[in-house]
PDB file of C-alpha atoms in Angstrom:
ATOM      1  CA  MET A1431      17.811  27.821  -2.388  1.00 43.00           C
ATOM      2  CA  LYS A1432      16.521  27.541  -5.912  1.00 48.00           C
ATOM      3  CA  LYS A1433      13.332  25.726  -6.782  1.00 57.00           C
ATOM      4  CA  LEU A1434      13.755  22.332  -8.351  1.00 83.00           C
ATOM      5  CA  THR A1435      11.142  21.062 -10.798  1.00 85.00           C
ATOM      6  CA  LYS A1436      10.249  17.558 -11.954  1.00 86.00           C
ATOM      7  CA  TYR A1437       7.828  16.764 -14.797  1.00 86.00           C
ATOM      8  CA  TYR A1438       5.634  13.682 -15.205  1.00 85.00           C
ATOM      9  CA  THR A1439       3.312  12.339 -17.883  1.00 83.00           C
ATOM     10  CA  LEU A1440       0.387  10.416 -16.400  1.00 83.00           C
ATOM     11  CA  THR A1441      -2.275   8.200 -17.904  1.00 79.00           C
ATOM     12  CA  ASN A1442      -4.982   8.867 -15.271  1.00 80.00           C
ATOM     13  CA  SER A1443      -7.176  11.959 -15.234  1.00 80.00           C
ATOM     14  CA  THR A1444      -6.502  14.889 -12.937  1.00 82.00           C
ATOM     15  CA  ASP A1445      -9.630  14.159 -10.878  1.00 84.00           C
ATOM     16  CA  LYS A1446      -8.581  10.556 -10.268  1.00 85.00           C
ATOM     17  CA  ILE A1447      -5.053  11.549  -9.236  1.00 85.00           C
ATOM     18  CA  ILE A1448      -6.281  14.275  -6.885  1.00 85.00           C
ATOM     19  CA  GLU A1449      -8.738  11.797  -5.356  1.00 87.00           C
ATOM     20  CA  VAL A1450      -5.903   9.346  -4.644  1.00 87.00           C
ATOM     21  CA  LEU A1451      -3.751  12.121  -3.208  1.00 87.00           C
ATOM     22  CA  LYS A1452      -6.590  13.356  -0.988  1.00 87.00           C
ATOM     23  CA  GLU A1453      -7.007   9.838   0.437  1.00 88.00           C
ATOM     24  CA  ASN A1454      -3.331   9.916   1.446  1.00 86.00           C
ATOM     25  CA  THR A1455      -3.303  13.500   2.728  1.00 87.00           C
ATOM     26  CA  LEU A1456      -4.275  15.159   5.986  1.00 85.00           C
ATOM     27  CA  GLU A1457      -5.770  18.395   4.686  1.00 87.00           C
ATOM     28  CA  LYS A1458      -4.668  21.534   6.530  1.00 85.00           C
ATOM     29  CA  ASN A1459      -4.486  25.199   5.545  1.00 81.00           C
ATOM     30  CA  TYR A1460      -0.945  25.558   6.885  1.00 77.00           C
ATOM     31  CA  LEU A1461       1.926  23.210   6.115  1.00 75.00           C
ATOM     32  CA  THR A1462       2.906  22.341   9.662  1.00 74.00           C
ATOM     33  CA  LEU A1463       4.048  18.939  10.802  1.00 71.00           C
ATOM     34  CA  GLU A1464       1.612  16.711  12.645  1.00 75.00           C
ATOM     35  CA  PHE A1465       1.709  13.024  13.483  1.00 77.00           C
ATOM     36  CA  THR A1466      -0.698  11.282  11.157  1.00 78.00           C
ATOM     37  CA  PRO A1467      -1.044   7.849   9.549  1.00 83.00           C
ATOM     38  CA  LYS A1468      -1.423   9.601   6.189  1.00 86.00           C
ATOM     39  CA  LYS A1469       1.539  10.031   3.846  1.00 85.00           C
ATOM     40  CA  PHE A1470       1.188  13.786   3.311  1.00 87.00           C
ATOM     41  CA  ILE A1471      -0.013  16.970   4.940  1.00 87.00           C
ATOM     42  CA  GLY A1472      -1.274  19.645   2.598  1.00 88.00           C
ATOM     43  CA  HIS A1473      -4.037  21.378   0.727  1.00 88.00           C
ATOM     44  CA  PHE A1474      -5.557  21.239  -2.737  1.00 90.00           C
ATOM     45  CA  TYR A1475      -6.990  23.760  -5.163  1.00 86.00           C
ATOM     46  CA  LYS A1476      -8.616  23.074  -8.530  1.00 84.00           C
ATOM     47  CA  ASN A1477      -5.576  21.639 -10.296  1.00 85.00           C
ATOM     48  CA  HIS A1478      -2.838  22.622  -7.819  1.00 89.00           C
ATOM     49  CA  PHE A1479      -1.589  21.139  -4.584  1.00 91.00           C
ATOM     50  CA  SER A1480       0.946  21.855  -1.852  1.00 90.00           C
ATOM     51  CA  LEU A1481       2.172  18.879   0.145  1.00 89.00           C
ATOM     52  CA  LEU A1482       4.547  18.148   2.991  1.00 86.00           C
ATOM     53  CA  ASN A1483       5.773  14.586   3.558  1.00 84.00           C
ATOM     54  CA  SER A1484       4.725  13.386   7.018  1.00 81.00           C
ATOM     55  CA  ASN A1485       6.413   9.965   7.271  1.00 71.00           C
ATOM     56  CA  MET A1486      10.122  10.654   7.519  1.00 57.00           C
ATOM     57  CA  LEU A1487      11.016  10.924  11.195  1.00 63.00           C
ATOM     58  CA  GLN A1488      10.562  14.699  11.084  1.00 64.00           C
ATOM     59  CA  ILE A1489      12.988  15.276   8.168  1.00 68.00           C
ATOM     60  CA  GLY A1490      10.074  15.364   5.725  1.00 67.00           C
ATOM     61  CA  MET A1491       9.221  18.865   6.845  1.00 76.00           C
ATOM     62  CA  PHE A1492      12.207  20.409   5.023  1.00 81.00           C
ATOM     63  CA  CYS A1493      10.714  19.986   1.543  1.00 85.00           C
ATOM     64  CA  ILE A1494       7.429  21.321   0.172  1.00 88.00           C
ATOM     65  CA  LEU A1495       5.988  19.807  -3.011  1.00 89.00           C
ATOM     66  CA  LYS A1496       3.931  22.200  -5.132  1.00 91.00           C
ATOM     67  CA  GLY A1497       2.167  20.497  -8.011  1.00 91.00           C
ATOM     68  CA  HIS A1498       0.252  21.689 -11.040  1.00 90.00           C
ATOM     69  CA  PHE A1499      -1.832  19.459 -13.334  1.00 88.00           C
ATOM     70  CA  GLU A1500      -2.510  20.115 -16.992  1.00 87.00           C
ATOM     71  CA  GLU A1501      -4.534  17.907 -19.336  1.00 84.00           C
ATOM     72  CA  ARG A1502      -3.573  17.816 -23.017  1.00 83.00           C
ATOM     73  CA  ASN A1503      -4.083  15.195 -25.742  1.00 81.00           C
ATOM     74  CA  GLN A1504      -5.708  12.622 -23.426  1.00 79.00           C
ATOM     75  CA  ASN A1505      -2.701  12.750 -21.094  1.00 80.00           C
ATOM     76  CA  THR A1506      -2.231  14.442 -17.767  1.00 83.00           C
ATOM     77  CA  TYR A1507       0.975  16.370 -17.243  1.00 87.00           C
ATOM     78  CA  LEU A1508       2.177  17.001 -13.715  1.00 88.00           C
ATOM     79  CA  GLU A1509       4.761  19.613 -12.824  1.00 89.00           C
ATOM     80  CA  VAL A1510       6.114  19.294  -9.282  1.00 90.00           C
ATOM     81  CA  ARG A1511       8.230  22.078  -7.846  1.00 90.00           C
ATOM     82  CA  THR A1512      10.164  21.413  -4.693  1.00 90.00           C
ATOM     83  CA  ARG A1513      11.410  24.075  -2.348  1.00 87.00           C
ATOM     84  CA  ILE A1514      12.780  24.322   1.140  1.00 85.00           C
ATOM     85  CA  HIS A1515      10.227  25.192   3.808  1.00 82.00           C
ATOM     86  CA  THR A1516      10.349  28.917   4.635  1.00 83.00           C
ATOM     87  CA  ALA A1517      10.699  28.210   8.359  1.00 82.00           C
ATOM     88  CA  PHE A1518      14.038  26.508   7.744  1.00 80.00           C
ATOM     89  CA  ILE A1519      15.319  29.360   5.606  1.00 83.00           C
ATOM     90  CA  ILE A1520      14.553  31.672   8.527  1.00 87.00           C
ATOM     91  CA  LEU A1521      16.076  29.291  11.091  1.00 82.00           C
ATOM     92  CA  GLY A1522      19.198  28.852   8.975  1.00 79.00           C
ATOM     93  CA  SER A1523      19.573  32.607   8.652  1.00 84.00           C
ATOM     94  CA  ILE A1524      19.188  33.020  12.424  1.00 88.00           C
ATOM     95  CA  PHE A1525      21.815  30.350  13.142  1.00 81.00           C
ATOM     96  CA  ILE A1526      24.288  31.879  10.701  1.00 81.00           C
ATOM     97  CA  THR A1527      23.675  35.359  12.111  1.00 85.00           C
ATOM     98  CA  LEU A1528      24.074  34.168  15.717  1.00 84.00           C
ATOM     99  CA  PHE A1529      27.227  32.259  14.816  1.00 78.00           C
ATOM    100  CA  SER A1530      28.614  35.361  13.098  1.00 77.00           C
ATOM    101  CA  ILE A1531      27.862  37.568  16.112  1.00 81.00           C
ATOM    102  CA  LEU A1532      29.369  35.002  18.463  1.00 77.00           C
ATOM    103  CA  PHE A1533      32.473  34.768  16.280  1.00 74.00           C
ATOM    104  CA  PHE A1534      33.004  38.539  16.236  1.00 73.00           C
ATOM    105  CA  VAL A1535      32.381  38.922  19.978  1.00 75.00           C
ATOM    106  CA  LEU A1536      34.836  36.143  20.814  1.00 72.00           C
ATOM    107  CA  SER A1537      37.367  37.410  18.279  1.00 69.00           C
ATOM    108  CA  ALA A1538      37.245  40.905  19.786  1.00 68.00           C
ATOM    109  CA  LYS A1539      38.374  39.414  23.102  1.00 69.00           C
ATOM    110  CA  SER A1540      41.234  37.437  21.574  1.00 63.00           C
ATOM    111  CA  PHE A1541      44.032  39.684  20.508  1.00 58.00           C
ATOM    112  CA  PRO A1542      45.818  40.097  17.996  1.00 60.00           C
ATOM    113  CA  MET A1543      43.920  38.353  15.174  1.00 60.00           C
ATOM    114  CA  PRO A1544      40.726  36.253  15.019  1.00 61.00           C
ATOM    115  CA  ASN A1545      40.732  33.053  13.027  1.00 68.00           C
ATOM    116  CA  PRO A1546      38.429  33.556   9.985  1.00 72.00           C
ATOM    117  CA  ILE A1547      38.678  29.882   9.082  1.00 75.00           C
ATOM    118  CA  LEU A1548      36.513  28.985  12.107  1.00 72.00           C
ATOM    119  CA  PHE A1549      33.930  31.486  10.921  1.00 74.00           C
ATOM    120  CA  LEU A1550      33.837  29.940   7.444  1.00 78.00           C
ATOM    121  CA  ILE A1551      33.717  26.377   8.794  1.00 80.00           C
ATOM    122  CA  GLY A1552      30.773  27.202  11.064  1.00 75.00           C
ATOM    123  CA  ASN A1553      28.752  28.896   8.338  1.00 78.00           C
ATOM    124  CA  CYS A1554      29.541  26.150   5.823  1.00 84.00           C
ATOM    125  CA  PHE A1555      28.406  23.578   8.392  1.00 83.00           C
ATOM    126  CA  TRP A1556      24.951  25.177   8.791  1.00 79.00           C
ATOM    127  CA  ILE A1557      24.476  25.668   5.060  1.00 83.00           C
ATOM    128  CA  SER A1558      25.565  22.076   4.359  1.00 87.00           C
ATOM    129  CA  LEU A1559      23.254  20.726   7.063  1.00 83.00           C
ATOM    130  CA  LEU A1560      20.244  22.575   5.626  1.00 82.00           C
ATOM    131  CA  SER A1561      21.078  21.582   2.051  1.00 84.00           C
ATOM    132  CA  ALA A1562      21.595  17.907   2.893  1.00 87.00           C
ATOM    133  CA  SER A1563      18.363  17.813   4.898  1.00 83.00           C
ATOM    134  CA  PHE A1564      16.468  19.390   2.011  1.00 85.00           C
ATOM    135  CA  PHE A1565      17.806  16.995  -0.626  1.00 87.00           C
ATOM    136  CA  ILE A1566      17.175  13.912   1.530  1.00 87.00           C
ATOM    137  CA  SER A1567      13.664  15.144   2.271  1.00 85.00           C
ATOM    138  CA  ARG A1568      13.078  15.957  -1.419  1.00 88.00           C
ATOM    139  CA  HIS A1569      14.194  12.518  -2.535  1.00 87.00           C
ATOM    140  CA  PHE A1570      11.863  10.704  -0.143  1.00 87.00           C
ATOM    141  CA  ALA A1571       8.932  13.067  -0.749  1.00 86.00           C
ATOM    142  CA  LEU A1572       9.105  12.596  -4.522  1.00 88.00           C
ATOM    143  CA  LYS A1573       9.376   8.805  -4.115  1.00 87.00           C
ATOM    144  CA  GLN A1574       6.350   8.871  -1.810  1.00 86.00           C
ATOM    145  CA  LEU A1575       4.411  10.939  -4.357  1.00 87.00           C
ATOM    146  CA  GLU A1576       5.390   8.642  -7.219  1.00 87.00           C
ATOM    147  CA  THR A1577       4.297   5.506  -5.355  1.00 86.00           C
ATOM    148  CA  SER A1578       1.061   7.147  -4.168  1.00 84.00           C
ATOM    149  CA  ILE A1579      -0.192   8.042  -7.628  1.00 82.00           C
ATOM    150  CA  GLU A1580       1.589   5.168  -9.393  1.00 76.00           C
ATOM    151  CA  ILE A1581       3.568   7.214 -11.853  1.00 68.00           C
ATOM    152  CA  LYS A1582       4.567   5.050 -14.786  1.00 53.00           C
ATOM    153  CA  CYS A1583       6.436   7.388 -17.058  1.00 47.00           C
ATOM    154  CA  SER A1584       8.190  10.719 -16.581  1.00 50.00           C
ATOM    155  CA  TYR A1585       9.906  13.112 -18.960  1.00 49.00           C
TER     156      TYR A1585
END
């Protein structure tokens, strides 16, 4: 799935924004889900961060937020890239592969002709489920980020 990017213009400094984000983040080296009262799970670098939303009844784990700060002309610019968590790309691929194998094994037993429409419906179902989960997770993660750092204006 392609990376989706959102840009923000902020009035606070990078240090202040990172401080607020760190207060709301359980810092871990790996982006794995854990029950926490904090809004995010993630890690920070100098002016970069990677976050996973932790508050969405386990659907927050589909979307990873990768941010990059840049200060120019007394403004802070934030670029946030969203992408689907690698674990779900792998799981989706496994489900589609297993469904394909199951389809061909069952179709070999049924003579004369397998029904390819069932194959397409099954694969479309898994792809749609992953895509919908990602976009729901992305929407809530970006809203959570915007409320955490009180974003006023975006471009």
